[in-house]
mmCIF file of C-alpha atoms and ligand atoms in Angstrom:
data_model
loop_
_atom_site.group_PDB
_atom_site.id
_atom_site.type_symbol
_atom_site.label_atom_id
_atom_site.label_comp_id
_atom_site.label_asym_id
_atom_site.label_seq_id
_atom_site.Cartn_x
_atom_site.Cartn_y
_atom_site.Cartn_z
ATOM 1 C CA MET G 1177 0.067 -0.030 -0.024
ATOM 2 C CA LEU G 1178 1.237 3.490 -0.887
ATOM 3 C CA LYS G 1179 1.911 5.471 2.215
ATOM 4 C CA ARG G 1180 4.052 8.556 1.553
ATOM 5 C CA ILE G 1181 1.664 11.478 1.587
ATOM 6 C CA ALA G 1182 2.326 15.267 0.938
ATOM 7 C CA ILE G 1183 0.293 18.382 1.206
ATOM 8 C CA ILE G 1184 1.320 21.335 -1.011
ATOM 9 C CA GLY G 1185 -0.123 24.559 0.400
ATOM 10 C CA ALA G 1186 -0.107 23.205 3.945
ATOM 11 C CA SER G 1187 0.001 26.678 5.544
ATOM 12 C CA GLY G 1188 -3.211 27.809 3.910
ATOM 13 C CA VAL G 1189 -6.727 27.500 5.382
ATOM 14 C CA VAL G 1190 -7.485 24.494 3.137
ATOM 15 C CA GLY G 1191 -4.097 22.826 3.588
ATOM 16 C CA GLU G 1192 -4.291 23.077 7.371
ATOM 17 C CA ARG G 1193 -7.696 21.351 7.304
ATOM 18 C CA MET G 1194 -6.350 18.648 4.990
ATOM 19 C CA PHE G 1195 -3.649 17.982 7.578
ATOM 20 C CA GLN G 1196 -6.105 17.838 10.469
ATOM 21 C CA LEU G 1197 -8.459 15.542 8.543
ATOM 22 C CA LEU G 1198 -5.751 13.103 7.523
ATOM 23 C CA LYS G 1199 -4.748 12.852 11.194
ATOM 24 C CA GLU G 1200 -8.186 12.875 12.774
ATOM 25 C CA ARG G 1201 -9.619 10.350 10.287
ATOM 26 C CA ASN G 1202 -6.588 8.177 10.833
ATOM 27 C CA PHE G 1203 -5.579 7.967 7.211
ATOM 28 C CA GLN G 1204 -2.645 5.515 7.531
ATOM 29 C CA HIS G 1205 0.697 6.780 6.281
ATOM 30 C CA ASP G 1206 4.393 6.100 6.697
ATOM 31 C CA SER G 1207 5.279 9.781 6.140
ATOM 32 C CA LEU G 1208 3.436 13.016 5.844
ATOM 33 C CA GLU G 1209 5.429 15.895 4.218
ATOM 34 C CA LEU G 1210 4.220 19.469 4.213
ATOM 35 C CA PHE G 1211 5.093 22.088 1.652
ATOM 36 C CA ALA G 1212 4.293 25.758 0.870
ATOM 37 C CA SER G 1213 6.253 28.736 -0.516
ATOM 38 C CA GLU G 1214 9.807 29.619 0.358
ATOM 39 C CA LYS G 1215 8.978 31.053 3.850
ATOM 40 C CA GLU G 1216 10.980 29.033 6.378
ATOM 41 C CA GLY G 1217 10.472 28.021 10.080
ATOM 42 C CA ARG G 1218 6.835 27.025 10.035
ATOM 43 C CA PHE G 1219 5.154 23.806 11.089
ATOM 44 C CA LEU G 1220 1.777 22.216 11.758
ATOM 45 C CA GLU G 1221 1.268 20.285 15.010
ATOM 46 C CA TYR G 1222 -0.893 17.290 15.835
ATOM 47 C CA GLU G 1223 -0.995 15.766 19.382
ATOM 48 C CA GLY G 1224 2.345 17.312 20.265
ATOM 49 C CA GLU G 1225 4.119 16.145 17.097
ATOM 50 C CA LYS G 1226 5.501 18.986 14.901
ATOM 51 C CA PHE G 1227 5.529 18.600 11.094
ATOM 52 C CA PRO G 1228 7.798 21.157 9.365
ATOM 53 C CA ILE G 1229 6.499 23.057 6.334
ATOM 54 C CA ARG G 1230 9.183 23.144 3.684
ATOM 55 C CA PRO G 1231 9.496 25.032 0.319
ATOM 56 C CA VAL G 1232 7.803 23.070 -2.456
ATOM 57 C CA SER G 1233 10.869 23.683 -4.571
ATOM 58 C CA THR G 1234 12.637 21.047 -2.347
ATOM 59 C CA ALA G 1235 10.002 18.371 -2.803
ATOM 60 C CA ASP G 1236 11.139 15.073 -4.341
ATOM 61 C CA PHE G 1237 8.013 13.794 -5.929
ATOM 62 C CA SER G 1238 9.573 10.469 -6.892
ATOM 63 C CA ASN G 1239 9.535 9.714 -3.153
ATOM 64 C CA ILE G 1240 5.915 10.687 -2.575
ATOM 65 C CA ASP G 1241 2.883 8.455 -3.405
ATOM 66 C CA VAL G 1242 -0.047 10.783 -2.985
ATOM 67 C CA ALA G 1243 0.187 14.571 -3.106
ATOM 68 C CA LEU G 1244 -2.732 16.882 -2.169
ATOM 69 C CA PHE G 1245 -2.165 20.110 -4.070
ATOM 70 C CA THR G 1246 -3.864 23.197 -2.601
ATOM 71 C CA ALA G 1247 -1.425 25.998 -3.190
ATOM 72 C CA GLY G 1248 -3.243 27.922 -5.941
ATOM 73 C CA THR G 1249 -3.069 27.971 -9.690
ATOM 74 C CA GLU G 1250 0.591 28.900 -10.231
ATOM 75 C CA PRO G 1251 2.174 26.194 -8.082
ATOM 76 C CA SER G 1252 -0.243 23.570 -9.603
ATOM 77 C CA VAL G 1253 0.759 24.567 -13.086
ATOM 78 C CA GLN G 1254 4.440 24.436 -12.043
ATOM 79 C CA TYR G 1255 4.437 21.248 -9.976
ATOM 80 C CA SER G 1256 1.369 19.083 -10.316
ATOM 81 C CA GLN G 1257 2.325 17.656 -13.706
ATOM 82 C CA VAL G 1258 5.895 17.161 -12.610
ATOM 83 C CA ALA G 1259 4.676 15.218 -9.625
ATOM 84 C CA ALA G 1260 2.274 13.121 -11.744
ATOM 85 C CA ASP G 1261 5.075 12.408 -14.293
ATOM 86 C CA ALA G 1262 7.256 11.301 -11.389
ATOM 87 C CA GLY G 1263 4.600 8.587 -10.567
ATOM 88 C CA CYS G 1264 2.903 10.397 -7.629
ATOM 89 C CA LEU G 1265 -0.927 10.431 -7.628
ATOM 90 C CA VAL G 1266 -1.926 14.101 -7.537
ATOM 91 C CA ILE G 1267 -5.291 15.241 -5.996
ATOM 92 C CA ASP G 1268 -5.441 18.769 -7.164
ATOM 93 C CA ASN G 1269 -7.700 21.381 -5.536
ATOM 94 C CA THR G 1270 -7.284 24.194 -8.155
ATOM 95 C CA ASN G 1271 -9.001 25.017 -11.435
ATOM 96 C CA VAL G 1272 -5.988 23.965 -13.560
ATOM 97 C CA PHE G 1273 -7.027 20.333 -14.439
ATOM 98 C CA ARG G 1274 -10.746 20.131 -13.750
ATOM 99 C CA MET G 1275 -12.008 20.186 -17.301
ATOM 100 C CA ARG G 1276 -9.156 18.133 -18.885
ATOM 101 C CA ASP G 1277 -10.610 14.993 -20.527
ATOM 102 C CA ASP G 1278 -7.954 12.679 -18.964
ATOM 103 C CA VAL G 1279 -8.538 14.076 -15.457
ATOM 104 C CA PRO G 1280 -11.524 12.740 -13.513
ATOM 105 C CA LEU G 1281 -13.398 15.382 -11.506
ATOM 106 C CA ILE G 1282 -14.509 13.582 -8.442
ATOM 107 C CA VAL G 1283 -16.931 14.074 -5.553
ATOM 108 C CA PRO G 1284 -16.693 10.780 -3.809
ATOM 109 C CA ARG G 1285 -20.244 10.847 -2.466
ATOM 110 C CA VAL G 1286 -21.459 11.321 -6.107
ATOM 111 C CA ASN G 1287 -19.200 9.826 -8.690
ATOM 112 C CA LEU G 1288 -16.353 7.847 -7.104
ATOM 113 C CA ASN G 1289 -17.810 4.845 -9.146
ATOM 114 C CA SER G 1290 -16.685 6.652 -12.378
ATOM 115 C CA LEU G 1291 -13.177 5.668 -11.396
ATOM 116 C CA THR G 1292 -11.721 2.252 -12.211
ATOM 117 C CA GLY G 1293 -8.363 2.772 -10.613
ATOM 118 C CA ILE G 1294 -5.608 5.423 -10.631
ATOM 119 C CA PRO G 1295 -6.196 7.473 -13.813
ATOM 120 C CA LYS G 1296 -3.445 7.273 -16.515
ATOM 121 C CA SER G 1297 -2.845 10.968 -16.067
ATOM 122 C CA ASN G 1298 -2.076 10.360 -12.404
ATOM 123 C CA ILE G 1299 -4.200 13.393 -11.644
ATOM 124 C CA ILE G 1300 -7.635 13.594 -9.999
ATOM 125 C CA ALA G 1301 -9.213 17.056 -9.730
ATOM 126 C CA ASN G 1302 -11.167 18.396 -6.721
ATOM 127 C CA PRO G 1303 -14.159 20.504 -7.913
ATOM 128 C CA ASN G 1304 -14.965 24.088 -7.024
ATOM 129 C CA CYS G 1305 -16.138 24.767 -3.428
ATOM 130 C CA SER G 1306 -19.665 25.734 -4.485
ATOM 131 C CA THR G 1307 -20.002 22.914 -7.001
ATOM 132 C CA ILE G 1308 -19.240 20.108 -4.552
ATOM 133 C CA PRO G 1309 -22.239 20.641 -2.286
ATOM 134 C CA PHE G 1310 -24.465 21.533 -5.247
ATOM 135 C CA ALA G 1311 -23.725 18.299 -7.029
ATOM 136 C CA ARG G 1312 -24.114 16.286 -3.838
ATOM 137 C CA ALA G 1313 -27.470 17.888 -3.181
ATOM 138 C CA ILE G 1314 -28.942 17.433 -6.689
ATOM 139 C CA GLN G 1315 -27.567 14.089 -7.935
ATOM 140 C CA GLN G 1316 -30.199 11.836 -6.394
ATOM 141 C CA LEU G 1317 -32.991 14.252 -7.123
ATOM 142 C CA ASP G 1318 -31.867 14.192 -10.735
ATOM 143 C CA GLN G 1319 -31.809 10.370 -10.795
ATOM 144 C CA GLN G 1320 -35.317 10.068 -9.205
ATOM 145 C CA PHE G 1321 -37.161 12.962 -10.939
ATOM 146 C CA ASN G 1322 -35.090 13.695 -14.075
ATOM 147 C CA LEU G 1323 -33.764 17.256 -13.724
ATOM 148 C CA LYS G 1324 -34.500 19.630 -16.575
ATOM 149 C CA GLU G 1325 -32.887 22.755 -15.399
ATOM 150 C CA ALA G 1326 -31.079 24.178 -12.267
ATOM 151 C CA VAL G 1327 -30.860 27.770 -11.145
ATOM 152 C CA VAL G 1328 -28.463 28.582 -8.266
ATOM 153 C CA SER G 1329 -27.419 31.787 -6.560
ATOM 154 C CA THR G 1330 -24.471 31.486 -4.183
ATOM 155 C CA TYR G 1331 -23.636 33.488 -1.074
ATOM 156 C CA GLN G 1332 -19.904 32.754 -0.751
ATOM 157 C CA ALA G 1333 -17.871 33.379 2.410
ATOM 158 C CA VAL G 1334 -14.580 35.325 2.399
ATOM 159 C CA SER G 1335 -12.642 32.176 3.459
ATOM 160 C CA GLY G 1336 -13.127 31.080 -0.133
ATOM 161 C CA ALA G 1337 -10.414 33.602 -0.930
ATOM 162 C CA GLY G 1338 -8.056 32.050 1.623
ATOM 163 C CA LYS G 1339 -6.565 33.234 4.900
ATOM 164 C CA ALA G 1340 -6.148 36.757 3.491
ATOM 165 C CA GLY G 1341 -9.840 36.984 2.754
ATOM 166 C CA ILE G 1342 -10.779 36.362 6.390
ATOM 167 C CA VAL G 1343 -8.225 38.834 7.716
ATOM 168 C CA GLU G 1344 -9.519 41.493 5.238
ATOM 169 C CA LEU G 1345 -13.131 41.109 6.398
ATOM 170 C CA GLU G 1346 -12.082 41.323 10.047
ATOM 171 C CA ASN G 1347 -9.845 44.344 9.514
ATOM 172 C CA GLU G 1348 -12.290 46.119 7.287
ATOM 173 C CA ALA G 1349 -15.257 45.590 9.709
ATOM 174 C CA LYS G 1350 -13.143 46.943 12.571
ATOM 175 C CA ALA G 1351 -12.024 49.979 10.515
ATOM 176 C CA LYS G 1352 -15.624 50.703 9.616
ATOM 177 C CA LEU G 1353 -16.758 50.505 13.295
ATOM 178 C CA ASP G 1354 -13.845 52.713 14.251
ATOM 179 C CA ASP G 1355 -14.763 55.114 11.459
ATOM 180 C CA VAL G 1356 -11.356 54.695 9.821
ATOM 181 C CA ASP G 1357 -11.015 54.389 6.030
ATOM 182 C CA TYR G 1358 -9.880 51.041 4.680
ATOM 183 C CA ILE G 1359 -8.503 50.305 1.173
ATOM 184 C CA PRO G 1360 -9.399 46.700 0.175
ATOM 185 C CA GLU G 1361 -6.463 44.488 -0.935
ATOM 186 C CA VAL G 1362 -7.979 41.085 -1.436
ATOM 187 C CA PHE G 1363 -11.396 41.892 -2.823
ATOM 188 C CA GLU G 1364 -12.048 44.453 -5.646
ATOM 189 C CA GLU G 1365 -14.597 46.281 -3.460
ATOM 190 C CA LYS G 1366 -15.280 46.732 0.242
ATOM 191 C CA ILE G 1367 -16.746 43.516 1.663
ATOM 192 C CA ALA G 1368 -17.656 44.508 5.238
ATOM 193 C CA PHE G 1369 -21.326 45.540 5.465
ATOM 194 C CA ASN G 1370 -21.544 44.992 1.625
ATOM 195 C CA LEU G 1371 -21.550 42.151 -0.933
ATOM 196 C CA ILE G 1372 -19.857 41.759 -4.351
ATOM 197 C CA PRO G 1373 -21.867 40.065 -7.146
ATOM 198 C CA ARG G 1374 -18.723 39.129 -9.071
ATOM 199 C CA ILE G 1375 -16.285 36.336 -8.226
ATOM 200 C CA ASP G 1376 -13.231 35.696 -10.423
ATOM 201 C CA GLU G 1377 -12.763 37.198 -13.866
ATOM 202 C CA ASP G 1378 -15.377 38.273 -16.428
ATOM 203 C CA LEU G 1379 -15.929 36.028 -19.473
ATOM 204 C CA ALA G 1380 -17.123 37.034 -22.945
ATOM 205 C CA SER G 1381 -20.462 35.346 -22.220
ATOM 206 C CA GLY G 1382 -21.218 37.809 -19.480
ATOM 207 C CA ALA G 1383 -20.839 35.209 -16.762
ATOM 208 C CA THR G 1384 -17.942 35.171 -14.412
ATOM 209 C CA MET G 1385 -15.357 32.346 -14.346
ATOM 210 C CA GLU G 1386 -16.787 31.197 -10.959
ATOM 211 C CA GLU G 1387 -20.254 30.936 -12.555
ATOM 212 C CA GLN G 1388 -18.923 29.028 -15.516
ATOM 213 C CA LYS G 1389 -17.024 26.639 -13.277
ATOM 214 C CA MET G 1390 -20.197 25.675 -11.400
ATOM 215 C CA ARG G 1391 -22.011 25.010 -14.691
ATOM 216 C CA GLN G 1392 -19.253 23.111 -16.449
ATOM 217 C CA GLU G 1393 -18.140 21.081 -13.356
ATOM 218 C CA THR G 1394 -21.652 20.105 -12.394
ATOM 219 C CA ARG G 1395 -22.257 18.798 -15.941
ATOM 220 C CA LYS G 1396 -19.011 16.754 -15.843
ATOM 221 C CA ILE G 1397 -19.629 15.306 -12.311
ATOM 222 C CA LEU G 1398 -23.191 14.324 -13.000
ATOM 223 C CA ASP G 1399 -22.388 13.189 -16.486
ATOM 224 C CA ARG G 1400 -25.114 15.499 -17.825
ATOM 225 C CA PRO G 1401 -23.146 17.338 -20.570
ATOM 226 C CA SER G 1402 -26.004 19.620 -21.707
ATOM 227 C CA LEU G 1403 -27.863 20.115 -18.338
ATOM 228 C CA PRO G 1404 -29.010 23.818 -18.275
ATOM 229 C CA VAL G 1405 -27.388 25.310 -15.168
ATOM 230 C CA PHE G 1406 -27.761 29.060 -14.413
ATOM 231 C CA THR G 1407 -25.477 30.461 -11.728
ATOM 232 C CA THR G 1408 -25.015 33.816 -10.044
ATOM 233 C CA CYS G 1409 -22.071 33.796 -7.632
ATOM 234 C CA VAL G 1410 -21.918 36.442 -4.914
ATOM 235 C CA ARG G 1411 -19.248 37.138 -2.263
ATOM 236 C CA VAL G 1412 -20.806 38.047 1.126
ATOM 237 C CA PRO G 1413 -19.418 39.322 4.387
ATOM 238 C CA VAL G 1414 -19.492 35.892 6.068
ATOM 239 C CA ALA G 1415 -16.288 34.463 7.504
ATOM 240 C CA ASN G 1416 -16.908 30.773 6.561
ATOM 241 C CA CYS G 1417 -19.424 28.552 4.821
ATOM 242 C CA HIS G 1418 -20.975 28.990 1.401
ATOM 243 C CA SER G 1419 -24.739 29.200 1.082
ATOM 244 C CA GLU G 1420 -26.727 28.497 -2.009
ATOM 245 C CA ALA G 1421 -30.393 29.301 -2.960
ATOM 246 C CA ILE G 1422 -31.285 26.479 -5.405
ATOM 247 C CA CYS G 1423 -34.297 26.161 -7.750
ATOM 248 C CA LEU G 1424 -34.635 22.945 -9.687
ATOM 249 C CA THR G 1425 -37.107 22.188 -12.516
ATOM 250 C CA PHE G 1426 -37.986 18.566 -13.159
ATOM 251 C CA GLU G 1427 -39.577 16.834 -16.131
ATOM 252 C CA ASN G 1428 -42.762 16.000 -14.213
ATOM 253 C CA GLU G 1429 -44.599 17.050 -11.073
ATOM 254 C CA ILE G 1430 -42.927 16.239 -7.791
ATOM 255 C CA SER G 1431 -44.277 16.159 -4.236
ATOM 256 C CA LEU G 1432 -42.602 17.543 -1.120
ATOM 257 C CA THR G 1433 -42.971 14.185 0.666
ATOM 258 C CA LYS G 1434 -41.125 12.283 -2.133
ATOM 259 C CA VAL G 1435 -38.437 14.991 -2.330
ATOM 260 C CA ILE G 1436 -37.779 14.637 1.419
ATOM 261 C CA GLU G 1437 -37.672 10.862 1.136
ATOM 262 C CA VAL G 1438 -34.923 11.209 -1.545
ATOM 263 C CA LEU G 1439 -32.979 13.855 0.386
ATOM 264 C CA GLU G 1440 -33.063 11.569 3.434
ATOM 265 C CA THR G 1441 -31.079 8.975 1.549
ATOM 266 C CA VAL G 1442 -28.244 11.470 0.632
ATOM 267 C CA PRO G 1443 -25.216 10.639 2.727
ATOM 268 C CA GLU G 1444 -23.789 13.156 5.189
ATOM 269 C CA LEU G 1445 -26.745 15.551 4.817
ATOM 270 C CA THR G 1446 -28.582 17.266 7.707
ATOM 271 C CA LEU G 1447 -32.117 18.291 6.790
ATOM 272 C CA HIS G 1448 -33.694 21.294 8.652
ATOM 273 C CA LEU G 1449 -37.370 20.499 8.309
ATOM 274 C CA GLY G 1450 -38.942 22.344 11.321
ATOM 275 C CA LYS G 1451 -40.897 25.488 11.366
ATOM 276 C CA GLY G 1452 -39.645 29.049 11.812
ATOM 277 C CA ARG G 1453 -36.089 29.137 13.160
ATOM 278 C CA GLU G 1454 -35.826 25.349 12.803
ATOM 279 C CA SER G 1455 -36.461 25.511 8.994
ATOM 280 C CA TYR G 1456 -32.999 26.792 7.979
ATOM 281 C CA PRO G 1457 -29.228 26.377 8.659
ATOM 282 C CA THR G 1458 -26.930 29.434 8.848
ATOM 283 C CA PRO G 1459 -23.232 29.707 8.016
ATOM 284 C CA LEU G 1460 -22.299 30.440 11.655
ATOM 285 C CA GLU G 1461 -23.854 27.217 12.956
ATOM 286 C CA VAL G 1462 -22.600 25.061 10.085
ATOM 287 C CA SER G 1463 -18.977 26.130 10.154
ATOM 288 C CA GLY G 1464 -16.918 23.137 11.096
ATOM 289 C CA SER G 1465 -19.637 20.559 10.157
ATOM 290 C CA HIS G 1466 -18.710 17.570 8.061
ATOM 291 C CA ASN G 1467 -22.334 17.479 6.799
ATOM 292 C CA MET G 1468 -24.112 19.533 4.239
ATOM 293 C CA HIS G 1469 -27.182 21.340 5.565
ATOM 294 C CA ILE G 1470 -30.373 21.903 3.709
ATOM 295 C CA GLY G 1471 -33.507 23.794 4.781
ATOM 296 C CA ARG G 1472 -36.434 25.844 3.431
ATOM 297 C CA VAL G 1473 -37.402 22.900 1.232
ATOM 298 C CA ARG G 1474 -40.526 23.808 -0.749
ATOM 299 C CA VAL G 1475 -42.562 22.868 -3.715
ATOM 300 C CA ASP G 1476 -44.746 25.728 -5.015
ATOM 301 C CA LYS G 1477 -48.355 24.674 -5.684
ATOM 302 C CA GLU G 1478 -48.429 26.973 -8.690
ATOM 303 C CA TYR G 1479 -45.368 25.189 -10.186
ATOM 304 C CA PRO G 1480 -45.476 21.594 -9.072
ATOM 305 C CA ASN G 1481 -42.414 20.513 -11.113
ATOM 306 C CA LYS G 1482 -40.200 23.027 -9.323
ATOM 307 C CA LEU G 1483 -38.300 22.520 -6.109
ATOM 308 C CA GLN G 1484 -36.607 25.273 -4.032
ATOM 309 C CA PHE G 1485 -34.250 24.949 -1.070
ATOM 310 C CA TRP G 1486 -31.511 26.559 0.906
ATOM 311 C CA LEU G 1487 -28.112 24.845 1.248
ATOM 312 C CA VAL G 1488 -25.162 25.646 3.529
ATOM 313 C CA ALA G 1489 -21.859 23.843 3.585
ATOM 314 C CA ASP G 1490 -18.395 24.556 5.029
ATOM 315 C CA ASN G 1491 -16.469 25.502 1.898
ATOM 316 C CA LEU G 1492 -13.063 24.712 3.553
ATOM 317 C CA LEU G 1493 -14.214 21.203 4.441
ATOM 318 C CA ILE G 1494 -17.023 19.874 2.192
ATOM 319 C CA GLY G 1495 -15.993 22.282 -0.589
ATOM 320 C CA ALA G 1496 -12.262 21.540 -0.495
ATOM 321 C CA ALA G 1497 -10.266 19.592 2.190
ATOM 322 C CA LEU G 1498 -12.791 16.927 3.148
ATOM 323 C CA ASN G 1499 -13.592 16.146 -0.462
ATOM 324 C CA ALA G 1500 -9.941 15.730 -1.263
ATOM 325 C CA VAL G 1501 -9.385 13.493 1.712
ATOM 326 C CA GLN G 1502 -12.498 11.480 0.875
ATOM 327 C CA ILE G 1503 -11.040 11.009 -2.617
ATOM 328 C CA ALA G 1504 -7.933 9.468 -1.087
ATOM 329 C CA GLU G 1505 -9.993 7.399 1.353
ATOM 330 C CA GLY G 1506 -12.148 6.078 -1.500
ATOM 331 C CA MET G 1507 -9.102 5.135 -3.577
ATOM 332 C CA ARG G 1508 -7.718 3.356 -0.529
ATOM 333 C CA SER G 1509 -10.908 1.477 0.223
ATOM 334 C CA GLU G 1510 -10.904 0.224 -3.366
ATOM 335 C CA GLY G 1511 -7.308 -0.924 -2.836
ATOM 336 C CA TRP G 1512 -5.884 1.416 -5.471
ATOM 337 C CA ILE G 1513 -3.561 3.275 -3.227
HETATM 338 N N1 LIG M 1030 -10.688 28.391 0.403
HETATM 339 C C1 LIG M 1030 -11.588 27.683 -0.138
HETATM 340 O O1 LIG M 1030 -12.759 27.636 0.251
HETATM 341 C C2 LIG M 1030 -11.167 26.843 -1.292
HETATM 342 C C3 LIG M 1030 -12.086 25.938 -1.828
HETATM 343 C C4 LIG M 1030 -11.731 25.136 -2.923
HETATM 344 C C5 LIG M 1030 -10.568 25.318 -3.522
HETATM 345 N N2 LIG M 1030 -9.677 26.237 -3.052
HETATM 346 C C6 LIG M 1030 -8.392 26.376 -3.678
HETATM 347 O O2 LIG M 1030 -7.362 25.951 -2.792
HETATM 348 C C7 LIG M 1030 -6.186 26.662 -3.038
HETATM 349 C C8 LIG M 1030 -5.657 27.174 -1.627
HETATM 350 O O3 LIG M 1030 -6.661 28.014 -1.109
HETATM 351 P P1 LIG M 1030 -6.679 28.493 0.382
HETATM 352 O O4 LIG M 1030 -8.003 29.109 0.588
HETATM 353 O O5 LIG M 1030 -6.082 27.517 1.340
HETATM 354 O O6 LIG M 1030 -5.587 29.740 0.292
HETATM 355 P P2 LIG M 1030 -4.620 30.378 1.365
HETATM 356 O O7 LIG M 1030 -5.117 30.322 2.706
HETATM 357 O O8 LIG M 1030 -4.229 31.715 0.791
HETATM 358 O O9 LIG M 1030 -3.346 29.410 1.252
HETATM 359 C C9 LIG M 1030 -2.590 29.314 0.103
HETATM 360 C C10 LIG M 1030 -1.492 28.293 0.308
HETATM 361 O O10 LIG M 1030 -0.741 28.095 -0.959
HETATM 362 C C11 LIG M 1030 0.639 28.343 -0.660
HETATM 363 N N3 LIG M 1030 1.297 28.982 -1.748
HETATM 364 C C12 LIG M 1030 0.931 30.213 -2.394
HETATM 365 N N4 LIG M 1030 1.855 30.503 -3.371
HETATM 366 C C13 LIG M 1030 2.672 29.449 -3.411
HETATM 367 C C14 LIG M 1030 3.843 29.190 -4.197
HETATM 368 N N5 LIG M 1030 4.225 29.971 -5.221
HETATM 369 N N6 LIG M 1030 4.500 28.021 -3.996
HETATM 370 C C15 LIG M 1030 4.136 27.180 -2.974
HETATM 371 N N7 LIG M 1030 3.081 27.426 -2.203
HETATM 372 C C16 LIG M 1030 2.393 28.527 -2.429
HETATM 373 C C17 LIG M 1030 0.574 29.250 0.529
HETATM 374 O O11 LIG M 1030 1.846 29.159 1.170
HETATM 375 P P3 LIG M 1030 2.577 30.381 1.996
HETATM 376 O O12 LIG M 1030 1.896 30.412 3.363
HETATM 377 O O13 LIG M 1030 3.984 29.929 2.067
HETATM 378 O O14 LIG M 1030 2.390 31.635 1.160
HETATM 379 C C18 LIG M 1030 -0.514 28.575 1.347
HETATM 380 O O15 LIG M 1030 -0.072 27.414 1.904
HETATM 381 C C19 LIG M 1030 -6.464 27.694 -4.030
HETATM 382 O O16 LIG M 1030 -6.129 27.229 -5.308
HETATM 383 C C20 LIG M 1030 -7.972 27.861 -3.967
HETATM 384 O O17 LIG M 1030 -8.552 28.262 -5.163
HETATM 385 C C21 LIG M 1030 -9.986 27.009 -1.938
#
């Protein structure tokens, strides 16, 4: 069994969680190496044991069996292919490989069964942080009721922009309360007491890259290449957890009872089906949860083939680190690594 593991981007918010999850979930390994940029003298700690974080330029990928890449686009372009060519299985958390035909895009709770072993490319891509919970929430509904169209608006936390995004929200909010001016550095506009309806670059289509990722990746994961998916992605002043308002249109009429029966079979999903305050999850309460949370589930009597609901998931876990670790766990349980 392959047991030499590495995390590239280990000092980031996602990398730190990957480290914790590998340890807490007892993912067996002989060695666990941590890498980031050239800054020296840092480490992560688990139960008193210190793991140094070294510059990725010093990594010897021929001596690593599985590498979790979460250091951003540039390092993935520079090192992921090098690692894969050296025989290391790369699980990549960036946008670099997701749409490549020879790279599977995997959400283990949805399409692990599309893998038959380690892919020839030696690379598996982790989808976008909003796409993962979205695909997990809609797959079984699609299979049961035949999805015709999906419309989703996201409310994305600042942690989606990494450690620096969280720090910017905190500093900016404090500056605003202290009546001091603040010039944003991470986001293109002030985010405290505000929201920004544009994430990532603009495309010729009028959509943003983030919106296009959700459409294209959902189609690839669900193997529905022409599924109409309409997305609006918005950054909101929430520290952690992405929320999504989802509206699905099915071929035929559905009933709330049957929808709930299906949702109850989705693994690692908490349903909020009570009244009033019990009818919805919030980012604050969901932060740190290994489950997706869904509430406000409703079928409109006027449109009985449409379903609406509210979804909240921890983007650093469900949307990134946990999914990557579950890919590794799934590969291991199949005996491939
Ligand atoms: N945050 C999310 O919700 C989320 C979800 C899905 C996917 N992702 C993706 O995951 C990646 C990391 O995100 P994050 O939120 O963890 O960001 P982050 O907190 O800013 O961490 C970035 C990490 O990448 C490392 N890094 C940056 N430039 C590097 C370089 N040139 N060489 C080596 N290492 C480098 C940083 O190391 P230093 O500390 O040494 O600078 C740090 O460990 C990004 O590609 C992001 O798009 C993030």
